XYZ file of C-alpha atoms in Angstrom:
633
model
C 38.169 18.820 -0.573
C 38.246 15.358 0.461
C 38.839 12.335 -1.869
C 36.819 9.409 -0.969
C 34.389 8.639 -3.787
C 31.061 7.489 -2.262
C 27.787 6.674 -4.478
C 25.107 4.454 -2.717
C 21.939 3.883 -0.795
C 22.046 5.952 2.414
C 19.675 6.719 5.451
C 20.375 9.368 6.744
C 19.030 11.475 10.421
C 19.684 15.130 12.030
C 18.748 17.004 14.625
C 19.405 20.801 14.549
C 18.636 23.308 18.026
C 18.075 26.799 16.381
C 18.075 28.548 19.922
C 21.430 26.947 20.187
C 21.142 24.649 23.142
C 23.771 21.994 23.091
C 23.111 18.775 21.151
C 22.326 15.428 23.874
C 24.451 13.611 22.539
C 23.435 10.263 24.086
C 20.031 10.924 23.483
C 20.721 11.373 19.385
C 22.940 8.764 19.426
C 20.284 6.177 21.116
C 18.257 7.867 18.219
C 20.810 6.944 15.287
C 20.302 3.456 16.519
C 16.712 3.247 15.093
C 18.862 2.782 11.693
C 20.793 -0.068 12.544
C 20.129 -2.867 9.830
C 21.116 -6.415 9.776
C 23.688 -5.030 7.582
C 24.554 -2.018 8.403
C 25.494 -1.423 12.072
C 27.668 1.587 12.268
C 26.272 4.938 11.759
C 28.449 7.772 10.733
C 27.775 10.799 13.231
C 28.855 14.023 13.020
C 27.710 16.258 16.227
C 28.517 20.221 16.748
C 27.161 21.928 19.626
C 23.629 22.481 18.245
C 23.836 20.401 15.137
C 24.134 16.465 15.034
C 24.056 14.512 11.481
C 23.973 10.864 11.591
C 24.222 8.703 8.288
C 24.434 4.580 7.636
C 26.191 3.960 3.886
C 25.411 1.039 1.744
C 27.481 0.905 -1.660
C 25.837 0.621 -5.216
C 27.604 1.871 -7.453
C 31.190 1.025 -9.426
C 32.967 4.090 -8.141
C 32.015 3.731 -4.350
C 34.898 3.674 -2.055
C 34.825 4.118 1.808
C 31.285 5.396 2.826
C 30.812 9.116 3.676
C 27.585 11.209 3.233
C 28.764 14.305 5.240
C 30.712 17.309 3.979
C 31.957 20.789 5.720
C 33.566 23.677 4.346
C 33.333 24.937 7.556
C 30.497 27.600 7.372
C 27.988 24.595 5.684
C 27.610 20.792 6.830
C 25.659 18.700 4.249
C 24.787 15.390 4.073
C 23.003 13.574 1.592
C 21.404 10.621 0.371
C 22.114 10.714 -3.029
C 23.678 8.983 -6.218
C 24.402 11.376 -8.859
C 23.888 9.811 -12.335
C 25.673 13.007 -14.324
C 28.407 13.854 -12.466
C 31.265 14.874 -15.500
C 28.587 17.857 -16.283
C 28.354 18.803 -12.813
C 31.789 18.878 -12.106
C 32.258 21.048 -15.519
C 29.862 23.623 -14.297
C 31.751 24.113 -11.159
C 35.098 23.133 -12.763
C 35.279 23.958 -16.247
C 36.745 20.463 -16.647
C 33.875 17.523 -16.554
C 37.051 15.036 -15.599
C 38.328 17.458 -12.814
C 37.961 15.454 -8.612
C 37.271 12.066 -10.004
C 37.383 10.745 -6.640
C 35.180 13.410 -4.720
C 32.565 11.968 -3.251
C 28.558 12.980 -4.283
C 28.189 14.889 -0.565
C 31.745 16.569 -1.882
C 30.457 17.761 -5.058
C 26.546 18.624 -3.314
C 28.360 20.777 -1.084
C 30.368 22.781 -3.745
C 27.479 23.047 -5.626
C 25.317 24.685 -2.879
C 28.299 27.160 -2.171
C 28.229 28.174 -5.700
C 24.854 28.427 -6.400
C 22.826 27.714 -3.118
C 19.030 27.383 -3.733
C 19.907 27.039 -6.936
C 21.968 24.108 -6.872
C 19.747 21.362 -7.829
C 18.827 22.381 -11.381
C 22.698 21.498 -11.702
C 22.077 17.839 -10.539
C 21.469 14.567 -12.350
C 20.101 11.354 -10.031
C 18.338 10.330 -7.330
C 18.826 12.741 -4.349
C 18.034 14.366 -1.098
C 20.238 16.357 0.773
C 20.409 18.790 4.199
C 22.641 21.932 4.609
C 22.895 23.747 8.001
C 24.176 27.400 7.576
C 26.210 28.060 10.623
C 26.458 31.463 9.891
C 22.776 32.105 8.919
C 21.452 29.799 11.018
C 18.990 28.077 8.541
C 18.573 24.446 7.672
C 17.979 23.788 4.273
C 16.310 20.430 2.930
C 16.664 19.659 -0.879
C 14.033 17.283 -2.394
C 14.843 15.559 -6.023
C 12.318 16.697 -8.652
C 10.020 13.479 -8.099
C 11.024 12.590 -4.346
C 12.734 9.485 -5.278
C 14.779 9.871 -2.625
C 12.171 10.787 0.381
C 13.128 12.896 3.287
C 10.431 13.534 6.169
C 11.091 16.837 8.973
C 9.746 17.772 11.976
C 9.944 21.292 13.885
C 8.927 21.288 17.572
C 9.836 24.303 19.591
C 13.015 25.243 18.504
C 13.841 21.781 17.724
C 14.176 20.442 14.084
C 14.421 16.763 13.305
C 14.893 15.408 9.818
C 15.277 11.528 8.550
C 14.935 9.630 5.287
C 12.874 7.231 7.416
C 9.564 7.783 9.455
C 11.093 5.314 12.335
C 14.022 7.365 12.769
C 12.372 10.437 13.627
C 9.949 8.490 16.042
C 13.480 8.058 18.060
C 13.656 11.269 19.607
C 11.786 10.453 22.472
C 11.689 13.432 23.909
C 9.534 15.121 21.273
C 5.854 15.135 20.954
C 4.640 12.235 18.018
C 0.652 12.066 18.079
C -1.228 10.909 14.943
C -2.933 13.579 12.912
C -6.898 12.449 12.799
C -7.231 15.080 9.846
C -5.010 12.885 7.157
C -7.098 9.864 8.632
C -10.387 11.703 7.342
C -8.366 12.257 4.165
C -7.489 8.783 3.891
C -10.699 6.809 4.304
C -12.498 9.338 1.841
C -10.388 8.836 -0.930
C -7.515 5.968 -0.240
C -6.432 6.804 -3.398
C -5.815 10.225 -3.358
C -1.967 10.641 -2.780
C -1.511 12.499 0.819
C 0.831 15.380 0.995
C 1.151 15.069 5.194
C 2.127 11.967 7.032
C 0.053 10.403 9.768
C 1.828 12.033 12.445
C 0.938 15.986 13.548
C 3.780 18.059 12.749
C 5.857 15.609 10.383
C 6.395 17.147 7.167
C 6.958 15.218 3.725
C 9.438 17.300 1.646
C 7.696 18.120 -1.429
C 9.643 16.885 -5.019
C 11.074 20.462 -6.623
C 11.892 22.357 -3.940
C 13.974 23.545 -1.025
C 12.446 23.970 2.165
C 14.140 26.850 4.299
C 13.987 26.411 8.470
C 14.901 29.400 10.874
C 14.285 30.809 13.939
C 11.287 33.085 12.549
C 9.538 30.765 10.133
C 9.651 28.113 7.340
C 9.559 28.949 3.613
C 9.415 26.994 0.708
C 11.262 27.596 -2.832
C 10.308 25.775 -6.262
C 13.420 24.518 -8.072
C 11.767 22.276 -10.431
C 7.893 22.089 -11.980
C 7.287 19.659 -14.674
C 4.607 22.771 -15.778
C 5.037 25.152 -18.925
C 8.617 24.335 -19.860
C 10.453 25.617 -23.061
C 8.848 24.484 -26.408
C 10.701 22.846 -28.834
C 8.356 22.319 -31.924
C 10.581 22.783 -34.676
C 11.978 19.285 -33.832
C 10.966 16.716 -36.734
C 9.418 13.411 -35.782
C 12.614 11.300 -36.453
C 14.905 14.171 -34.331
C 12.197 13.211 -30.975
C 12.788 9.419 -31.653
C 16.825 9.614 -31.914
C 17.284 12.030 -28.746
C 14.081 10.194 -26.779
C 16.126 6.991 -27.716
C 19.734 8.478 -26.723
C 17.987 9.716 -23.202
C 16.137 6.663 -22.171
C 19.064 4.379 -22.669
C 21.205 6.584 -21.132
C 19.159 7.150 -17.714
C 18.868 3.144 -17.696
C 22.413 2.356 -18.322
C 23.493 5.071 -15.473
C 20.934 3.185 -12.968
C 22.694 -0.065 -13.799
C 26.151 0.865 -13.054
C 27.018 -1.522 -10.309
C 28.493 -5.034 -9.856
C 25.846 -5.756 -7.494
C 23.115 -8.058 -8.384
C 20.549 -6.079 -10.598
C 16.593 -6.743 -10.931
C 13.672 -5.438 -12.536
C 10.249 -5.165 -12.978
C 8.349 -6.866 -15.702
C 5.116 -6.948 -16.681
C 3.604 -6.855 -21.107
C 3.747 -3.132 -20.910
C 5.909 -0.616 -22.583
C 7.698 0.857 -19.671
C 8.539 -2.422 -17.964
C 9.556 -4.181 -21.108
C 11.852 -1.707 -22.440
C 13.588 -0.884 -19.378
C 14.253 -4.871 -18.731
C 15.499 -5.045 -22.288
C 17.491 -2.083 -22.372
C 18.773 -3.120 -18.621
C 19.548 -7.554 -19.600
C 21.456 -6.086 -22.917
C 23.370 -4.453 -21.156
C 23.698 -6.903 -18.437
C 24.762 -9.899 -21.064
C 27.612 -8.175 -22.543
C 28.833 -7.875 -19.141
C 28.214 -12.124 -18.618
C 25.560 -11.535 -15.963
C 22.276 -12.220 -16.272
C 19.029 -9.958 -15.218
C 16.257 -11.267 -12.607
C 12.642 -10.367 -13.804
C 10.227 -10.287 -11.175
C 5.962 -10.117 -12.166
C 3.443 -9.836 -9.655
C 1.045 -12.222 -12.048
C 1.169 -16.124 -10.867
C 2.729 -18.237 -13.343
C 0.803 -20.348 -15.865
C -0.605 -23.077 -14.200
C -3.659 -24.936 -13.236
C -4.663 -22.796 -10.556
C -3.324 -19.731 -12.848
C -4.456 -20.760 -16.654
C -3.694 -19.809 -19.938
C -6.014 -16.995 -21.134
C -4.874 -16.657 -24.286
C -3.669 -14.139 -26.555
C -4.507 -11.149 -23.816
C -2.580 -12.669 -21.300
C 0.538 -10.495 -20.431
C 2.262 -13.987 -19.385
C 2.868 -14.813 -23.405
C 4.687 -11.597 -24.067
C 7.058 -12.261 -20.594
C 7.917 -15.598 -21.478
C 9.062 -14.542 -25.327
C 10.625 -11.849 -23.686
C 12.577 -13.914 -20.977
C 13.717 -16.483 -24.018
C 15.244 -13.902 -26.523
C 16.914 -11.977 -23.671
C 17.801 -14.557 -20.871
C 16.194 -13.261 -18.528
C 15.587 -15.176 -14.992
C 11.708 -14.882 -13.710
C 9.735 -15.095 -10.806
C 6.245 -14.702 -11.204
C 3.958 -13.612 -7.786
C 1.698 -15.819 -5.365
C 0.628 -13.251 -3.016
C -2.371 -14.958 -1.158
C -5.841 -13.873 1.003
C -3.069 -14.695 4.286
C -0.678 -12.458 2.871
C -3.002 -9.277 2.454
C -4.349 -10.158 5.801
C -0.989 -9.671 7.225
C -0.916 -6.372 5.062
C -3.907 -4.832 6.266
C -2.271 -4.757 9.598
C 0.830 -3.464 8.660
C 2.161 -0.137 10.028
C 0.684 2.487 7.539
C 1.541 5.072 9.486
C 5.553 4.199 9.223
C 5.382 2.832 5.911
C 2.642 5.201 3.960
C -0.331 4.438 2.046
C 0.965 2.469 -1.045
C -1.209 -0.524 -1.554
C 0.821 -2.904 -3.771
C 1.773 -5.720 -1.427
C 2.845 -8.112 -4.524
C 5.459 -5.736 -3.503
C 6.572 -7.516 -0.433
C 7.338 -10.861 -1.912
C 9.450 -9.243 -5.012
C 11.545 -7.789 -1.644
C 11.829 -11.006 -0.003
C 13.170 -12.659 -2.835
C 15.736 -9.505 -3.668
C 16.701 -9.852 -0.254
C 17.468 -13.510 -0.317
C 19.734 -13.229 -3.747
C 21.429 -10.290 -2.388
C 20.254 -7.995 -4.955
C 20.759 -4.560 -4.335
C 19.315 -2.638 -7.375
C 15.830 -3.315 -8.791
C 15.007 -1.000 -11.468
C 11.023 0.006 -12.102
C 9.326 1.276 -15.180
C 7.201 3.559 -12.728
C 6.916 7.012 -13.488
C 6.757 6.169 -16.943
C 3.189 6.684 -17.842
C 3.046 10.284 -16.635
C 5.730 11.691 -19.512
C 7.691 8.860 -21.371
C 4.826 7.154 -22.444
C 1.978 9.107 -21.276
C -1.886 8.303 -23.269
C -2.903 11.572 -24.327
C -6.063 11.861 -22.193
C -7.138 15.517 -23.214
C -5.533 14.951 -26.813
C -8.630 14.972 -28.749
C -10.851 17.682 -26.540
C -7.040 19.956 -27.239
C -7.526 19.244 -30.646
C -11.216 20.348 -31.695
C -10.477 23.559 -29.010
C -7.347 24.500 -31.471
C -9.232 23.727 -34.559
C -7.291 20.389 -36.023
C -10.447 18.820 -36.854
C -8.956 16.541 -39.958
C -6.558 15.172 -37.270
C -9.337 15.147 -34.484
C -11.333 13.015 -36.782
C -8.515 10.485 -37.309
C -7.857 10.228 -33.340
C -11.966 9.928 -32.729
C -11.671 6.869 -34.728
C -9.128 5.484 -33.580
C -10.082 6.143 -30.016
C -13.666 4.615 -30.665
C -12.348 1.051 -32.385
C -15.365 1.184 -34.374
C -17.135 2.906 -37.191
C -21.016 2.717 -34.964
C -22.111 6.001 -34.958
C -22.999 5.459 -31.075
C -19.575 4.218 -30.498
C -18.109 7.304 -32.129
C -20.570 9.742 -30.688
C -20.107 8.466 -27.124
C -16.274 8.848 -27.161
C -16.806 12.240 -28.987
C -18.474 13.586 -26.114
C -16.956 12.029 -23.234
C -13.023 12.169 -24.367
C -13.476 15.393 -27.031
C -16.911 17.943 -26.105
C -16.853 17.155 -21.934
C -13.483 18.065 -20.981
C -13.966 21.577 -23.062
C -16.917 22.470 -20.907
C -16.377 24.334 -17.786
C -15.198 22.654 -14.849
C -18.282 21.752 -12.365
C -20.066 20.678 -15.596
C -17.061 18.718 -17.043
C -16.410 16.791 -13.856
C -20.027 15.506 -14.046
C -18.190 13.412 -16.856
C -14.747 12.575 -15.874
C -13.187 9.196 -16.978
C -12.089 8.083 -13.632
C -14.618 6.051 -11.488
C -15.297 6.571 -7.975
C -13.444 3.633 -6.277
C -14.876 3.935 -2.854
C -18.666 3.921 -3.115
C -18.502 4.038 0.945
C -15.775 6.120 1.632
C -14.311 3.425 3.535
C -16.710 3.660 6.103
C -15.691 6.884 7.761
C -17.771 8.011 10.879
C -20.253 10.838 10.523
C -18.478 12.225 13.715
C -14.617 12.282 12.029
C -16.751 13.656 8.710
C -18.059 16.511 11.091
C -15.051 17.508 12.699
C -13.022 17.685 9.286
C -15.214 18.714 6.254
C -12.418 21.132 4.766
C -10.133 17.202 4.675
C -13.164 15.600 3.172
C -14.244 17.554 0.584
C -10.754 18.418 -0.500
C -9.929 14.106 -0.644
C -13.545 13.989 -2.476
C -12.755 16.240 -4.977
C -12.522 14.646 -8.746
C -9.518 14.786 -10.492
C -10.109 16.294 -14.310
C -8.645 15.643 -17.724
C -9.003 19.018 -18.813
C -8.992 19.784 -22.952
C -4.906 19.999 -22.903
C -2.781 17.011 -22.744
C 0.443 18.721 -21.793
C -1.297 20.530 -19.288
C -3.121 17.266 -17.483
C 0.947 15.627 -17.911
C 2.143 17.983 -15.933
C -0.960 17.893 -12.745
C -0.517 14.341 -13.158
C 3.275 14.385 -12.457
C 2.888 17.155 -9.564
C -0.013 14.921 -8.175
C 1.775 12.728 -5.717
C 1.472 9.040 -5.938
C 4.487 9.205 -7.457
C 7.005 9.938 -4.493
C 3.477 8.229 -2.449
C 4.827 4.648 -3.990
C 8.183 5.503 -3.840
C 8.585 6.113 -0.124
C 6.556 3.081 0.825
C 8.872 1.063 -1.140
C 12.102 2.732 0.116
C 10.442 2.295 2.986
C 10.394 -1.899 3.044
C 13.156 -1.760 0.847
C 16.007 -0.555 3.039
C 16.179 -2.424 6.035
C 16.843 -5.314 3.222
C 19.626 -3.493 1.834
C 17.848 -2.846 -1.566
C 17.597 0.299 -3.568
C 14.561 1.318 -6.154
C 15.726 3.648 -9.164
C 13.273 4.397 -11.803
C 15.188 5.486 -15.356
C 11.682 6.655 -16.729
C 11.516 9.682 -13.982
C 14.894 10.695 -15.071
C 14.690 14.363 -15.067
C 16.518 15.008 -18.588
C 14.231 12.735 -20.185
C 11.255 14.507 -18.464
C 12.302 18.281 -19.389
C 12.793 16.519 -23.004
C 9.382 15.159 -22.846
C 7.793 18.155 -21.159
C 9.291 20.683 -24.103
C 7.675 18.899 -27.255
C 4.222 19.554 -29.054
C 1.334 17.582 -28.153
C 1.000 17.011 -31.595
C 4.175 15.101 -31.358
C 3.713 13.344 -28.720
C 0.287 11.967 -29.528
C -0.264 12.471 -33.419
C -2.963 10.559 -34.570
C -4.243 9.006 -30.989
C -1.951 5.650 -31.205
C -1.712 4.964 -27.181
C 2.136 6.009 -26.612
C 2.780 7.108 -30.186
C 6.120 8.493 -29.519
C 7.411 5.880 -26.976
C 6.457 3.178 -29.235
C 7.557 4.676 -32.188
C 11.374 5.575 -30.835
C 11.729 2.110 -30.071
C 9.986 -0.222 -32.473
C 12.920 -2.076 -33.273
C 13.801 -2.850 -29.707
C 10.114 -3.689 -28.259
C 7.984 -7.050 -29.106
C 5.613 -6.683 -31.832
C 2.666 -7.163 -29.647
C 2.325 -5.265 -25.990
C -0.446 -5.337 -23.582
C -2.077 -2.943 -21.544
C -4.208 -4.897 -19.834
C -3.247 -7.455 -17.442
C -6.309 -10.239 -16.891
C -4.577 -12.699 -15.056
C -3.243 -10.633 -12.466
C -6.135 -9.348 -12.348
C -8.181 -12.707 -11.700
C -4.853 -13.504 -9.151
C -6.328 -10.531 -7.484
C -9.413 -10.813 -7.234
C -9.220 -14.434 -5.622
C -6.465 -13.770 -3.114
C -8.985 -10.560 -2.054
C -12.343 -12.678 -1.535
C -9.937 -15.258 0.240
C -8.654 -12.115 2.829
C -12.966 -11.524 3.000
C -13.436 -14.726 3.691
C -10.650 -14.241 6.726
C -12.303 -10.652 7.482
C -15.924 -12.180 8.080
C -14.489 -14.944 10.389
C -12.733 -12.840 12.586
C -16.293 -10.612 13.003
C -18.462 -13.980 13.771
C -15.699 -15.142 16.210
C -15.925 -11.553 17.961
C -12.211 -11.074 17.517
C -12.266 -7.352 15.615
C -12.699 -4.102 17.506
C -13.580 -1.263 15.128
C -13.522 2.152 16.296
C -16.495 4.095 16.450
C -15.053 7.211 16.945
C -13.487 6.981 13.093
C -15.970 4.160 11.730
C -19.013 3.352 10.845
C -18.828 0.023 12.722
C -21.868 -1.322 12.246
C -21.606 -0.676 8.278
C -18.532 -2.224 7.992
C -19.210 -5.330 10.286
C -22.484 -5.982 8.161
C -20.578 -5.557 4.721
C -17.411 -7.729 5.793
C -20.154 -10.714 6.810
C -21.611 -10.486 3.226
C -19.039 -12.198 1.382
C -20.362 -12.504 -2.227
C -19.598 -15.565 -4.824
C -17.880 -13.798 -7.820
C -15.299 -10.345 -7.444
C -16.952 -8.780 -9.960
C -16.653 -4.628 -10.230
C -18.856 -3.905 -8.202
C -17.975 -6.388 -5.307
C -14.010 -5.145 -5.735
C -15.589 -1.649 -5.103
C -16.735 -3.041 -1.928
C -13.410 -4.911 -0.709
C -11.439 -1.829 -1.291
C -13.743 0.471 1.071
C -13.251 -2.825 3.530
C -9.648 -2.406 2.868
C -9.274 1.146 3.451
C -11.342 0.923 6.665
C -9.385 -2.483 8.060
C -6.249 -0.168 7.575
C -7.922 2.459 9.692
C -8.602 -0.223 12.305
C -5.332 -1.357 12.781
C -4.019 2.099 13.165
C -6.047 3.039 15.921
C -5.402 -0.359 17.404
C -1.714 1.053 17.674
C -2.614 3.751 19.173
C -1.603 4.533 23.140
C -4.531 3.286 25.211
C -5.829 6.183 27.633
């Protein structure tokens, strides 16, 4: 086994010929080109006869050496983009001896994992990870997806030809393949923009789903399931103070691992628990070292144009937080311009994540040469989830005395309407059966218009619409609605959009909240645990009282109000460009008339139901641009 220790942010591209034609191997290499960053401008390639890998390295971590993200053994080639976060215990299981081939690099120890146990080798893995093996004797390529898809990868198989990248652009390189845009997933998308897609814009490219291994031979494609966050082992006979010390041990441990680099280091911050505690946990840390953390908050800074709105403004509990811990913060000031520029932005490379405040937190990182920012994302959906489907579980098992204590404490208010309405919507709707309960679900329809989409595309996909239309439920069990939420997709949606921007910059996401110990932790206890009397994050909050502020907020006005003005400054910008006679909206996916008439009828206030409106205008200016890209016939 080689000994060069490697642990960083990779890209990584392959092309494998399963009737085994020869590789071209100027044509791949013009194709490992596409990767070339400002930074990093010498691919690794490995080529074979039928098999070519090609991989650019950037370090991150304290034990990186000299870069290398392919292994052989001879009969399997891997490579991976990957940083392993737990190696000791992988290195025992294959070892006996957790301190055994300190210096093996992560593709090293991938490899001898998928030897030993082959499909089963990622339930042995800790971190952030995707990785390809091509079976020389068996003639199957094998792609391995983390169990969120933290780590994207994105495959293609034309012919006999597969194509794999950890980039949409890269893939787009092979010339000589066919790359057309798919106008089902466009149907999808203006119907429900916020409905996580599990296909890319582009017929035939695949998204490798989080959990599994994806199996590609010369008869067919199959798909394994490693990992589901759904009906793991129970643990109830843990007592309340047992979940807080291990839920405490787990979540500083998965930060702590994600901050192992002498790299510049930055985080997310905003008044809520997920954010807070990870930049806490993360500028601790940081200070005992004698560096210092970078904060960065998509909210505007206090200021005239950005007041104080008192004691629900997220910017109080920042501020306290970035005295007592020394932390150095950069508030947003995205403007109407700057989601203008957005709305034309390549979707269709990048993916349908909306959160441009996103964009200027990159330009900064860039700038400072930070390569890490760490995100409290992912935490909501298991570290800190809210119990929707808490009380309806409850009054279904028969825990009324502790259904009554949530009920109030859900309604805020002894008023018998107040309590009856919650009652029915949160407790007696989500018990009744499913067309009936969805007549009542708590999440609003966000796109009144549907973005505008044409009869015509309607017609020629209704299987894509009504599937992107359909409401998703709370159900009456809050493990159960966890676990949908998890496997829904705008996690790994959100992550590859901002791996996507991120690593041309040289900057790496890693989220300590999707960690998958403390997930299978979180996964394994009661509801009742979890949730006890309704207190929003009981169990998150109540693990770390002693290292959280007093107050937190859920609820963040202004960057809200920062929205909402930057938004009827981009309509503003919208109707201009339709009285000048500068915007060509297809018919053939639009209703262009519609959209023309709604983007002229710019309204005085951003009230809910004029944000309703912008964000069908922003689905369908999205739409626009894409088929402005398109090749002209």
């Amino acid at each position: 086994m080689d000994t060069t220790a490697t642990s960083g942010m990779s890209a990584i591209l392959g092309r494998i010929e399963l009737d085994g034609r020869p590789i071209d191997e100027d044509a791949f290499r013009t194709a490992a080109s596409a990767m070339i960053t400002k930074r990093l401008t010498s691919p690794e390639i490995r080529i074979s006869r039928h098999m070519a890998f090609a991989g650019l390295y950037l370090p991150v971590s304290r034990t990186s050496q000299e870069p290398r993200q392919v292994a052989s053994d001879g009969r399997h080639t891997l490579i991976a983009d990957a940083i392993l976060d737990d190696r000791p215990s992988l290195v025992g299981d294959l070892t006996g001896s957790p301190s055994a081939w300190p210096e093996a690099a992560d593709c090293d120890l991938l490899l001898a994992a998928w030897d030993r146990w082959n499909a089963d080798s990622p339930r042995h893995v800790i971190g952030d990870f995707s990785f390809v093996v091509w079976d020389r004797e068996e003639r199957e390529l094998n792609i391995v997806q983390d169990h969120v898809g933290t780590r994207p990868i994105y495959w293609s198989q034309q012919g006999k030809s597969v194509v794999f990248a950890s980039n949409i652009r890269f893939l787009l390189a092979f010339e000589d393949l066919s790359w057309v845009i798919d106008e089902e997933v466009v149907a999808r998308f203006l119907c429900n923009p916020s409905r996580p897609l599990a296909k890319c814009f582009w017929s035939g490219m695949h998204i490798a789903r989080p959990g599994t291994v994806t199996t590609l031979r010369n008869n067919g494609v199959s798909e394994a399931t490693w990992w589901t966050p759904a009906r793991k082992p129970q643990r109830p006979s843990l007592t309340p103070e047992e979940c807080s010390e291990e839920l405490r041990g787990l979540v500083k441990d998965a930060t702590l691992c994600r901050i192992d680099t002498d790299f510049p280091i930055a985080s997310h911050l905003s008044g809520g628990i997920d954010s807070v505690l990870v930049s806490t946990l993360a500028a601790r840390e940081l200070s005992r070292q004698g560096r210092t953390l970078r904060t960065y908050t998509w909210a505007p800074a206090i200021s005239d144009g950005a007041p104080d709105l008192g004691d629900r403004d997220e910017r109080h509990i920042i501020q306290q937080l970035a005295q007592a811990e020394g932390l150095d913060c950069h508030f947003g000031s995205t403007s109407g311009q700057d989601l203008r520029h957005f709305m034309a932005g390549p979707i269709e490379l990048d993916g349908p994540a909306n959160l441009l405040d996103e964009l200027e937190t990159l330009k900064d990182a860039e700038d400072r040469n930070i390569r890490v920012i760490i995100s409290g994302w992912g935490g909501d959906e298991a570290f800190s989830a809210n119990g929707l489907g808490y009380l309806a579980y409850l009054l279904r098992t028969g825990q009324f005395d502790r259904a009554w204590r949530v009920l109030r404490r859900y309604a805020r208010s002894r008023h018998p309407k107040r309590i009856l309405k919650v009652l029915w919507r949160s407790g007696i709707a989500p018990n009744l059966p499913q067309k009936l309960s969805a007549i009542w679900s708590p999440f609003d329809t966000i796109y009144p218009e549907r973005c505008f989409i044409s009869e015509a595309l309607e017609r020629r996909h209704p299987e894509a619409v009504a599937e992107a239309s359909a409401p998703f439920q709370v159900g009456n069990d809050p493990k159960e609605y966890m676990a949908r939420l998890i496997e829904y997709g705008h996690l790994g949606e959100r992550m590859r959009t901002w791996d996507s921007w991120a690593w041309s910059r040289g900057t790496i996401y890693r989220y300590p909240l999707t960690d998958r110990r403390l997930m299978d932790f979180i996964l394994s206890l009661p509801a009742e645990l979890l949730f006890a009397d309704g207190q929003s994050r009981h169990l998150a909050r109540k693990a770390f009282s002693d290292e959280l502020p007093k107050r937190l907020s859920t609820q963040d006005p202004a960057n809200q109000r920062s929205r909402s003005c930057f938004k009827r400054e981009c309509w503003e910008l919208l109707r201009r460009e339709v009285i000048a006679g500068t915007m060509d909206i297809p018919e053939n996916w639009l209703r262009s008339k519609d959209l023309r008439a709604m983007i002229c009828n710019v309204p005085d206030d951003m009230k809910s139901d004029n944000l309703l409106k912008f964000s069908d205008i922003l689905g369908a200016m999205r739409m626009v641009h894409l088929h402005d890209r398109l090749p002209k016939k």
